[in-house]
Amino acid sequence: MVYSIRRRTLLQIGGAAVAVPHLWLPARAEAPAWPTQTVEPFLEVEIASGKIRGGHSRGALAFKGIPYAGPVSGKNRFKAPPPVTPWTGVRDATRLGSPALQAPGGTYGEHEPAYSEDCLVLNVWTPAVKDGGKRPVMVYLHGGGFTAGSGGQNIQDGSHLAATYDVVVVAINHRLGLFGYLYLGELLGPEYAQSGNCGQLDIVAALQWIKQNIATFGGDPGNVMVFGESGGGAKTCAVMAMPAAQGLFHKAAVQSGPMLRGISKESGTETARRVLAGLGISDPAKLLDVPGEKLLALQMQGPKGPLGTATAAYAARHPGPASGGGLGQDVPGNWAPVVDGVALPADPFDPAAPAIAANVPLLIGNARDEATFFVRDNPAFFKSDEAGLTALAHQQIGSAADAIIALYKKTRPQATAPELGIAIMTAMSFGNGTVKIADLKSQQPAPVYRYRYDYQSNVPIKDTDWIFRAGHASDISLVFYNYEIRDLQGQGPGLAQASAAMSSYFTSFARNAVPTAVGQPQWPRYDTARRATMLINTECQVADDPDSEERAFWQSWKGA
């Protein structure tokens, strides 16, 4: 029997409007209790590991909390994920599965269960099952750096995207922080050589599951796109450089998450030594017996706790600050994929794009005002004057601060001090890395498409006269065509049109590697001669080498 979404959808495929017929749904017994709830009529399908029961959600079929690998606690901690354990009977797949162990208090999925060390589950949204469909498969890697987040967050619910654009959407949970990226290869030997990439190996296991099972959900295992925002974009960069992932995906998209380099084995080993010291353990093998909650508590103390206290041997070799640094920075106490020579043989995009992904098309970009996200809880920043900006810049950048501020005052003569600060921090954290990856990848055969997200969120920033603008993570709901779910994107004019444009560009790229959207400009392929960039907004436009003088400075800056 073929189950499908029973409505009629008009969508954009390869530049042409196509009517996709579906059968009518029977009346539902009751309305959803929350927007993303999976409701009747329920249905069963059989995958390689057993039967599952899903249902309907927001115009699509939804199957949630499906195990894609086995348990990774106890003896399997810090190892590659084992195969999924088959089950008998029918497994319920109408609710989200457990997110990875992480600091409490974040906003994830609606009615999501408690965190768990055993978290290797995924969610699938599709227009139809068992219909022989060959739909593009869009595999989303959630943000939250490498320490937080979930594949069940409501703004990345895949229902609307699947129903509107006739695609299959998959979102996964995987190991995070210490459980996903603690490198023990030097301390516990070859059996743990890939321990610094367990979170990435989980993603590979999910891709293998997709290859084996996605046809049941109407998806094409030969047309899979991996994409993600922030930490999810960084994970995508790492996946592109992993030999075990090659052939399991065919396109990639990086949203505000450029990661050029991973963690070195030396830094990873130093982090492991600090973990042992913080726990008062001398035998690394005892890490397998420590309760997961105790390991998480140590991780949550961060650079101010034991992880920020260098071991004596390391301190002797590396005088100065013991730890710190942001996403993907090679410093002890940081969590990110480790360049272990096995799972991740080399840095993803330094000094070149990974050769094994030369034929993988890439869509990449960042938001215009990323940094508002990171300073939104500091009202004083938005009231700073030029002296305050200069002091902050010297603290963060050092001796180059004066030259950078002078450049930005020249290129943005009407900007206030906070606006200059936002622009500088955005370029340092996201813009420069995005351009570097686009430049390197454009030297390979597969096409590259670069964008800048410009839609201005009207969400007010508390205790200031600012709005969020095009800040970090405000584009997630637009990509998923979930603009009506309240979040950082706000509720401003033109939001629906901007979301239609962005979701159409992403889904058409997933379909045929050419991003298109009805009523919006044709998107030129990126190269270093023209640097064509799509400015995504209510009315999109193409700009050649936007902010070129600033871009040239950052590319020549030795601190990059």
Coordinates of C-alpha atoms in Angstrom, one line a residue:
M1 CA 0.0 0.0 0.0
V2 CA 1.2 3.5 -0.7
Y3 CA 0.7 6.2 1.9
S4 CA 0.9 9.8 0.9
I5 CA 0.1 13.4 1.8
R6 CA -3.4 13.9 0.6
R7 CA -3.5 17.4 -0.8
R8 CA -2.4 19.2 -3.9
T9 CA 0.9 21.1 -3.8
L10 CA 2.4 23.5 -6.2
L11 CA 6.1 23.5 -6.0
Q12 CA 9.2 24.6 -7.9
I13 CA 11.4 21.9 -9.4
G14 CA 14.3 22.9 -11.7
G15 CA 12.8 26.3 -12.4
A16 CA 9.4 25.1 -13.4
A17 CA 6.2 25.2 -11.4
V18 CA 4.9 21.6 -11.1
A19 CA 1.5 20.4 -9.7
V20 CA 2.0 17.4 -7.5
P21 CA -1.2 15.4 -7.0
H22 CA -1.9 13.6 -3.7
L23 CA -5.0 11.8 -2.4
W24 CA -7.2 13.3 0.2
L25 CA -6.6 12.6 3.9
P26 CA -9.3 11.1 6.0
A27 CA -10.6 13.4 8.7
R28 CA -8.4 13.5 11.9
A29 CA -10.0 12.6 15.2
E30 CA -8.5 15.7 16.9
A31 CA -6.3 18.7 16.3
P32 CA -2.7 18.5 17.3
A33 CA -2.0 19.4 21.0
W34 CA 1.2 21.3 19.9
P35 CA 2.1 22.4 16.4
T36 CA 4.6 19.7 15.5
Q37 CA 2.8 16.8 17.2
T38 CA 2.4 13.6 15.2
V39 CA -1.2 12.7 15.0
E40 CA -3.7 10.2 13.5
P41 CA -4.1 8.4 11.2
F42 CA -1.1 6.4 12.2
L43 CA 0.7 4.1 9.8
E44 CA 3.3 1.3 9.9
V45 CA 6.3 0.7 7.7
E46 CA 9.1 -1.8 7.9
I47 CA 12.7 -0.9 7.8
A48 CA 15.8 -3.1 8.1
S49 CA 15.7 -3.2 11.9
G50 CA 12.0 -3.7 12.4
K51 CA 8.6 -2.2 12.1
I52 CA 7.8 1.4 13.1
R53 CA 4.6 3.4 13.6
G54 CA 4.5 7.0 12.4
G55 CA 1.7 9.4 11.6
H56 CA 0.8 12.8 10.2
S57 CA 2.3 16.2 11.0
R58 CA 1.7 19.6 9.4
G59 CA 1.0 18.2 5.9
A60 CA 3.6 15.4 5.9
L61 CA 4.2 12.0 7.2
A62 CA 6.5 12.0 10.3
F63 CA 8.5 9.2 11.9
K64 CA 10.5 10.2 14.9
G65 CA 13.1 8.8 17.4
I66 CA 14.2 6.0 15.1
P67 CA 17.4 4.3 16.3
Y68 CA 20.1 4.4 13.6
A69 CA 22.8 2.7 15.7
G70 CA 23.1 0.8 19.0
P71 CA 23.9 2.0 22.5
V72 CA 27.1 4.1 23.0
S73 CA 27.3 4.0 26.8
G74 CA 29.2 1.7 29.1
K75 CA 31.7 -0.4 27.1
N76 CA 30.8 1.4 23.9
R77 CA 31.6 4.8 25.3
F78 CA 34.2 6.7 23.2
K79 CA 34.0 4.2 20.4
A80 CA 32.4 4.2 16.9
P81 CA 28.7 3.4 17.2
P82 CA 27.7 -0.3 17.0
P83 CA 25.0 -1.5 14.6
V84 CA 21.4 -0.9 15.6
T85 CA 19.8 -3.7 17.6
P86 CA 16.7 -5.1 15.7
W87 CA 13.4 -5.2 17.6
T88 CA 10.3 -7.3 17.4
G89 CA 6.8 -6.0 17.2
V90 CA 6.0 -2.4 16.2
R91 CA 8.2 0.4 17.6
D92 CA 6.4 3.7 18.3
A93 CA 7.9 6.5 16.1
T94 CA 5.4 9.3 16.8
R95 CA 7.6 11.1 19.4
L96 CA 11.0 12.6 19.5
G97 CA 13.9 10.6 20.9
S98 CA 16.4 11.6 23.6
P99 CA 18.9 14.4 22.8
A100 CA 22.5 14.0 23.7
L101 CA 23.8 14.7 27.2
Q102 CA 24.3 18.5 27.5
A103 CA 23.9 21.4 29.8
P104 CA 20.2 21.8 30.8
G105 CA 18.0 24.8 30.0
G106 CA 18.2 25.0 26.2
T107 CA 15.2 25.2 23.9
Y108 CA 15.0 22.0 21.8
G109 CA 12.0 20.1 20.6
E110 CA 8.5 20.4 21.9
H111 CA 7.7 17.6 24.4
E112 CA 11.2 16.2 23.9
P113 CA 12.3 13.5 26.4
A114 CA 15.2 13.8 28.8
Y115 CA 18.8 13.9 27.7
S116 CA 20.6 10.6 27.5
E117 CA 24.0 9.2 26.7
D118 CA 22.3 6.7 24.4
C119 CA 20.9 9.3 21.9
L120 CA 21.5 7.9 18.4
V121 CA 18.1 8.4 16.9
L122 CA 16.8 10.3 13.9
N123 CA 13.6 11.8 12.6
V124 CA 12.2 11.5 9.0
W125 CA 9.5 13.7 7.3
T126 CA 8.3 12.7 3.9
P127 CA 5.4 13.3 1.5
A128 CA 4.8 9.6 1.0
V129 CA 6.1 6.1 1.9
K130 CA 6.4 3.0 -0.1
D131 CA 5.6 4.8 -3.4
G132 CA 8.8 4.1 -5.3
G133 CA 9.6 7.8 -5.0
K134 CA 13.1 9.2 -5.8
R135 CA 12.9 12.4 -3.8
P136 CA 16.0 14.3 -2.7
V137 CA 17.1 13.6 0.9
M138 CA 18.0 16.6 3.0
V139 CA 20.0 15.5 6.1
Y140 CA 20.1 18.3 8.7
L141 CA 22.9 18.5 11.3
H142 CA 21.7 20.7 14.2
G143 CA 23.6 23.7 15.6
G144 CA 24.7 24.4 19.2
G145 CA 28.4 24.1 18.5
F146 CA 29.7 20.7 19.4
T147 CA 28.2 20.7 22.9
A148 CA 24.4 21.4 22.6
G149 CA 21.3 21.1 20.4
S150 CA 18.9 18.5 19.0
G151 CA 17.5 17.3 15.8
G152 CA 14.0 17.8 17.2
Q153 CA 14.1 21.7 17.6
N154 CA 10.7 22.9 16.4
I155 CA 11.9 25.5 13.9
Q156 CA 13.8 22.8 12.1
D157 CA 10.8 20.5 11.9
G158 CA 10.8 19.1 8.4
S159 CA 7.1 18.7 7.8
H160 CA 6.5 21.9 5.8
L161 CA 9.6 21.5 3.7
A162 CA 8.8 17.9 2.8
A163 CA 5.1 18.7 2.0
T164 CA 5.8 21.9 0.0
Y165 CA 8.8 20.8 -2.0
D166 CA 8.4 17.1 -2.4
V167 CA 11.6 16.2 -0.5
V168 CA 12.5 13.8 2.3
V169 CA 14.0 15.6 5.4
V170 CA 16.1 13.8 8.1
A171 CA 17.4 15.3 11.3
I172 CA 19.6 13.4 13.7
N173 CA 20.8 13.4 17.3
H174 CA 24.4 12.4 17.9
R175 CA 27.0 12.5 20.7
L176 CA 28.2 15.9 21.8
G177 CA 31.0 17.4 23.9
L178 CA 33.1 15.1 25.9
F179 CA 31.1 12.1 24.8
G180 CA 31.5 12.9 21.1
Y181 CA 34.9 14.5 20.9
L182 CA 37.3 13.4 23.7
Y183 CA 40.5 12.1 22.1
L184 CA 41.9 9.1 23.9
G185 CA 44.0 7.6 21.1
E186 CA 47.3 8.5 22.8
L187 CA 46.2 7.4 26.3
L188 CA 44.2 4.2 25.5
G189 CA 45.8 3.1 22.3
P190 CA 44.6 2.1 18.8
E191 CA 41.2 0.8 20.0
Y192 CA 40.3 4.5 20.8
A193 CA 42.1 6.1 17.8
Q194 CA 38.9 7.6 16.5
S195 CA 37.4 8.6 19.9
G196 CA 37.9 12.3 19.1
N197 CA 35.4 12.0 16.3
C198 CA 32.7 9.8 17.8
G199 CA 30.1 12.5 17.2
Q200 CA 31.1 12.6 13.5
L201 CA 31.1 8.8 13.3
D202 CA 27.6 8.9 14.5
I203 CA 26.7 11.1 11.6
V204 CA 28.4 8.6 9.2
A205 CA 26.3 5.8 10.8
A206 CA 23.1 7.9 10.2
L207 CA 24.1 8.3 6.5
Q208 CA 24.7 4.5 6.3
W209 CA 21.2 4.0 7.8
I210 CA 19.8 6.4 5.2
K211 CA 21.5 4.5 2.3
Q212 CA 19.9 1.3 3.6
N213 CA 16.4 2.5 4.5
I214 CA 15.4 5.8 2.9
A215 CA 13.8 4.3 -0.2
T216 CA 11.1 3.0 2.1
F217 CA 10.3 6.7 2.9
G218 CA 10.2 7.7 -0.8
G219 CA 13.8 9.1 -0.8
D220 CA 16.6 8.6 -3.2
P221 CA 19.7 7.2 -1.5
G222 CA 21.7 8.3 -4.5
N223 CA 20.7 12.0 -4.0
V224 CA 21.5 13.0 -0.4
M225 CA 22.4 16.5 0.8
V226 CA 24.1 17.0 4.2
F227 CA 23.5 20.5 5.6
G228 CA 23.5 22.4 8.9
E229 CA 23.7 25.8 10.6
S230 CA 26.4 27.0 13.0
G231 CA 27.8 23.9 14.7
G232 CA 25.9 21.9 12.1
G233 CA 27.7 23.7 9.3
A234 CA 31.0 22.9 11.0
K235 CA 30.0 19.3 11.3
T236 CA 29.2 19.4 7.6
C237 CA 32.7 20.7 6.8
A238 CA 34.2 17.8 8.8
V239 CA 31.9 15.3 7.0
M240 CA 33.2 16.5 3.7
A241 CA 36.8 15.5 4.8
M242 CA 35.9 12.1 6.2
P243 CA 36.8 9.1 4.0
A244 CA 34.1 7.0 5.7
A245 CA 31.4 9.4 4.6
Q246 CA 32.3 9.6 1.0
G247 CA 29.7 8.1 -1.4
L248 CA 27.0 8.4 1.3
F249 CA 26.2 12.0 0.4
H250 CA 26.2 14.0 -2.8
K251 CA 25.7 17.6 -2.0
A252 CA 26.5 19.8 1.0
A253 CA 25.3 23.2 2.4
V254 CA 27.0 25.2 5.2
Q255 CA 25.0 27.9 7.0
S256 CA 27.0 30.2 9.3
G257 CA 29.4 27.4 10.3
P258 CA 32.7 27.5 8.4
M259 CA 35.3 25.2 10.0
L260 CA 38.7 25.3 8.3
R261 CA 40.6 23.4 10.9
G262 CA 40.0 20.7 13.6
I263 CA 41.6 20.0 16.9
S264 CA 45.2 18.6 16.9
K265 CA 46.0 15.3 18.6
E266 CA 48.2 17.2 21.0
S267 CA 45.5 19.6 22.1
G268 CA 43.0 16.7 22.2
T269 CA 45.4 14.6 24.4
E270 CA 45.9 17.6 26.7
T271 CA 42.2 18.0 27.1
A272 CA 42.0 14.3 28.0
R273 CA 44.7 14.7 30.7
R274 CA 42.8 17.6 32.2
V275 CA 39.6 15.5 32.3
L276 CA 41.5 12.8 34.2
A277 CA 43.0 15.3 36.5
G278 CA 39.6 16.9 37.1
L279 CA 38.1 13.6 38.0
G280 CA 41.0 12.5 40.1
I281 CA 41.7 9.5 37.9
S282 CA 45.1 8.2 36.9
D283 CA 43.9 5.2 34.8
P284 CA 42.2 6.4 31.5
A285 CA 40.3 3.1 31.3
K286 CA 38.4 4.2 34.4
L287 CA 36.6 6.8 32.3
L288 CA 34.3 4.0 31.1
D289 CA 33.0 3.6 34.6
V290 CA 32.3 7.2 35.5
P291 CA 28.6 8.1 35.4
G292 CA 27.7 10.2 32.4
E293 CA 26.2 12.9 34.6
K294 CA 29.6 13.3 36.4
L295 CA 31.4 13.7 33.1
L296 CA 28.9 16.2 31.9
A297 CA 29.3 18.2 35.1
L298 CA 33.0 18.4 34.6
Q299 CA 32.5 19.5 31.0
M300 CA 30.1 22.2 32.0
Q301 CA 32.7 23.9 34.2
G302 CA 34.5 24.9 31.0
P303 CA 37.7 26.9 31.0
K304 CA 37.1 28.3 34.5
G305 CA 37.1 24.7 35.9
P306 CA 39.5 21.8 35.8
L307 CA 39.5 21.8 32.0
G308 CA 41.1 25.2 32.0
T309 CA 44.0 24.1 34.3
A310 CA 46.9 22.9 32.2
T311 CA 48.7 19.8 33.3
A312 CA 52.3 20.5 34.4
A313 CA 53.9 18.9 31.3
Y314 CA 51.7 21.0 28.9
A315 CA 52.2 24.2 30.9
A316 CA 56.0 23.8 30.7
R317 CA 55.8 23.5 26.9
H318 CA 53.1 26.1 26.4
P319 CA 53.4 29.1 28.7
G320 CA 50.5 31.5 28.7
P321 CA 46.8 31.1 28.7
A322 CA 45.8 27.5 29.4
S323 CA 42.6 27.3 27.3
G324 CA 39.8 29.1 25.7
G325 CA 38.8 29.7 22.1
G326 CA 35.7 29.3 20.0
L327 CA 34.2 26.9 17.6
G328 CA 36.8 24.6 16.1
Q329 CA 39.8 26.5 17.5
D330 CA 42.7 24.2 18.3
V331 CA 43.1 24.8 22.0
P332 CA 42.8 22.4 25.0
G333 CA 39.4 22.3 26.6
N334 CA 37.6 23.0 23.3
W335 CA 35.3 20.4 21.7
A336 CA 35.4 19.8 18.0
P337 CA 36.5 17.0 15.6
V338 CA 40.0 15.9 16.1
V339 CA 42.5 15.5 13.2
D340 CA 43.3 12.0 14.2
G341 CA 44.8 10.7 10.9
V342 CA 42.0 8.1 10.7
A343 CA 38.4 9.3 10.9
L344 CA 39.6 12.8 10.0
P345 CA 42.9 12.5 8.1
A346 CA 43.5 16.3 7.8
D347 CA 42.1 19.7 8.5
P348 CA 38.9 20.1 6.4
F349 CA 39.7 23.3 4.6
D350 CA 43.3 24.1 5.4
P351 CA 45.4 24.5 3.3
A352 CA 43.0 23.2 0.6
A353 CA 39.5 21.9 0.1
P354 CA 39.3 18.1 0.7
A355 CA 40.1 16.3 -2.5
I356 CA 37.7 13.5 -1.6
A357 CA 34.8 16.0 -1.9
A358 CA 36.0 17.5 -5.1
N359 CA 32.8 16.4 -6.9
V360 CA 30.4 17.5 -4.2
P361 CA 28.5 20.7 -5.0
L362 CA 28.5 23.2 -2.1
L363 CA 26.0 25.9 -1.0
I364 CA 27.6 28.2 1.6
G365 CA 26.9 31.5 3.3
N366 CA 26.4 33.4 6.5
A367 CA 24.1 36.1 7.9
R368 CA 24.9 39.8 7.6
D369 CA 24.7 40.6 11.3
E370 CA 25.7 37.2 12.9
A371 CA 27.2 38.8 16.0
T372 CA 24.0 40.3 17.4
F373 CA 23.2 36.7 18.6
F374 CA 26.4 36.6 20.8
V375 CA 26.1 40.1 22.4
R376 CA 22.3 40.2 22.8
D377 CA 22.5 39.6 26.5
N378 CA 24.9 42.6 27.0
P379 CA 22.8 45.7 26.7
A380 CA 25.9 47.9 27.4
F381 CA 27.4 46.8 24.1
F382 CA 24.6 48.4 22.1
K383 CA 25.2 51.8 23.9
S384 CA 29.0 51.8 23.4
D385 CA 30.8 54.7 21.8
E386 CA 33.9 54.7 19.7
A387 CA 36.2 54.6 22.7
G388 CA 34.4 51.6 24.1
L389 CA 34.5 49.9 20.7
T390 CA 38.3 50.6 20.4
A391 CA 38.9 49.2 23.9
L392 CA 36.9 46.0 23.1
A393 CA 38.6 45.6 19.8
H394 CA 42.1 45.8 21.4
Q395 CA 41.0 43.3 23.9
Q396 CA 39.8 40.8 21.3
I397 CA 42.1 41.5 18.3
G398 CA 45.2 43.2 19.7
S399 CA 47.5 45.5 17.8
A400 CA 45.5 45.3 14.6
A401 CA 42.4 46.8 16.2
D402 CA 43.1 50.4 15.1
A403 CA 43.6 49.5 11.5
I404 CA 40.5 47.4 11.4
I405 CA 38.3 50.1 12.9
A406 CA 39.8 52.7 10.6
L407 CA 38.9 50.5 7.6
Y408 CA 35.4 49.9 8.7
K409 CA 34.8 53.6 9.5
K410 CA 35.9 54.2 5.9
T411 CA 33.7 51.6 4.3
R412 CA 30.7 52.3 6.5
P413 CA 30.8 56.0 7.2
Q414 CA 27.3 56.2 8.6
A415 CA 27.6 53.3 11.0
T416 CA 27.4 53.7 14.7
A417 CA 30.0 52.2 17.0
P418 CA 27.8 49.2 17.8
E419 CA 27.1 48.6 14.1
L420 CA 30.9 48.7 13.4
G421 CA 31.5 46.2 16.2
I422 CA 28.8 43.8 14.9
A423 CA 30.2 44.0 11.4
I424 CA 33.8 43.3 12.6
M425 CA 32.9 40.4 14.9
T426 CA 30.7 38.9 12.1
A427 CA 33.5 39.0 9.6
M428 CA 36.0 37.5 12.1
S429 CA 33.7 34.7 13.2
F430 CA 31.8 33.8 10.1
G431 CA 32.3 35.9 7.0
N432 CA 36.0 35.5 6.5
G433 CA 35.8 31.7 6.9
T434 CA 32.9 31.4 4.6
V435 CA 34.8 33.3 1.9
K436 CA 37.9 31.1 2.4
I437 CA 35.9 27.9 2.0
A438 CA 34.0 29.2 -1.0
D439 CA 37.3 30.3 -2.6
L440 CA 39.0 26.9 -2.0
K441 CA 36.1 24.8 -3.0
S442 CA 35.6 26.8 -6.2
Q443 CA 38.9 25.6 -7.4
Q444 CA 37.4 22.1 -7.6
P445 CA 35.1 20.7 -10.4
A446 CA 31.8 20.8 -8.5
P447 CA 29.9 24.1 -8.4
V448 CA 29.8 26.4 -5.4
Y449 CA 27.1 28.9 -4.6
R450 CA 27.6 31.6 -2.0
Y451 CA 25.0 33.7 -0.2
R452 CA 24.6 36.3 2.5
Y453 CA 21.4 36.2 4.5
D454 CA 20.1 39.8 4.8
Y455 CA 16.5 39.6 6.1
Q456 CA 16.1 41.9 9.1
S457 CA 14.4 40.3 12.1
N458 CA 12.3 42.7 14.2
V459 CA 12.8 40.8 17.4
P460 CA 13.7 43.5 20.0
I461 CA 16.9 43.1 22.0
K462 CA 16.0 43.6 25.6
D463 CA 17.0 46.9 27.3
T464 CA 18.2 48.4 24.0
D465 CA 16.8 50.3 21.1
W466 CA 18.1 47.5 18.7
I467 CA 16.3 44.8 16.9
F468 CA 18.0 41.4 16.2
R469 CA 18.5 42.2 12.5
A470 CA 20.1 39.4 10.3
G471 CA 21.6 37.8 13.4
H472 CA 23.0 34.3 13.8
A473 CA 20.4 31.5 13.7
S474 CA 17.6 33.8 12.5
D475 CA 17.6 32.0 9.1
I476 CA 17.0 28.5 10.3
S477 CA 13.2 28.7 10.3
L478 CA 13.3 30.3 6.9
V479 CA 15.2 27.5 5.3
F480 CA 12.7 25.0 6.8
Y481 CA 9.8 27.1 5.6
N482 CA 8.7 27.4 9.3
Y483 CA 8.6 31.2 9.4
E484 CA 5.3 31.1 11.2
I485 CA 6.8 29.4 14.3
R486 CA 7.9 32.2 16.5
D487 CA 11.7 32.4 17.0
L488 CA 14.6 34.7 16.2
Q489 CA 13.3 35.5 12.7
G490 CA 10.6 37.7 14.2
Q491 CA 7.3 38.6 12.4
G492 CA 8.3 41.5 10.1
P493 CA 7.0 42.4 6.7
G494 CA 8.1 40.2 3.8
L495 CA 9.0 37.3 6.1
A496 CA 6.9 34.8 4.2
Q497 CA 8.4 35.8 0.8
A498 CA 12.0 35.6 2.2
S499 CA 11.3 32.2 3.6
A500 CA 9.8 31.0 0.3
A501 CA 12.9 32.2 -1.5
M502 CA 15.4 30.6 0.9
S503 CA 13.6 27.3 1.3
S504 CA 13.2 27.1 -2.5
Y505 CA 16.8 27.8 -3.1
F506 CA 17.9 25.1 -0.7
T507 CA 15.5 22.4 -1.8
S508 CA 16.2 23.0 -5.5
F509 CA 19.9 22.8 -4.8
A510 CA 19.3 19.5 -3.0
R511 CA 17.3 18.3 -6.1
N512 CA 19.7 19.1 -8.9
A513 CA 22.6 21.2 -7.5
V514 CA 21.2 24.4 -9.0
P515 CA 19.5 26.8 -6.5
T516 CA 16.4 28.4 -8.0
A517 CA 13.3 30.2 -6.7
V518 CA 10.2 31.5 -8.5
G519 CA 10.2 35.3 -8.9
Q520 CA 13.8 35.6 -7.6
P521 CA 17.1 36.2 -9.5
Q522 CA 19.1 33.4 -11.2
W523 CA 21.9 32.4 -8.9
P524 CA 25.3 32.5 -10.6
R525 CA 28.0 29.9 -9.7
Y526 CA 30.7 31.3 -7.4
D527 CA 34.3 31.9 -8.6
T528 CA 37.2 34.0 -7.3
A529 CA 37.0 36.3 -10.4
R530 CA 33.5 37.6 -9.9
R531 CA 32.6 36.3 -6.4
A532 CA 28.9 36.4 -7.2
T533 CA 26.9 36.3 -3.9
M534 CA 23.1 36.0 -3.5
L535 CA 21.8 38.4 -1.0
I536 CA 18.8 36.6 0.4
N537 CA 15.9 38.8 1.4
T538 CA 12.2 39.4 0.6
E539 CA 13.5 40.5 -2.8
C540 CA 16.8 38.7 -3.4
Q541 CA 19.6 40.2 -5.5
V542 CA 23.0 39.2 -6.7
A543 CA 26.1 41.2 -5.6
D544 CA 29.6 40.7 -7.0
D545 CA 32.2 40.6 -4.2
P546 CA 30.1 42.5 -1.6
D547 CA 32.1 44.5 0.9
S548 CA 35.1 43.8 -1.2
E549 CA 37.6 46.1 0.6
E550 CA 36.8 44.4 3.9
R551 CA 37.0 41.0 2.4
A552 CA 40.4 41.7 0.9
F553 CA 41.7 42.9 4.3
W554 CA 40.6 39.8 6.2
Q555 CA 42.1 37.6 3.5
S556 CA 45.5 39.3 4.0
W557 CA 45.3 39.5 7.8
K558 CA 47.8 37.3 9.4
G559 CA 45.6 36.7 12.4
A560 CA 42.9 35.0 10.3

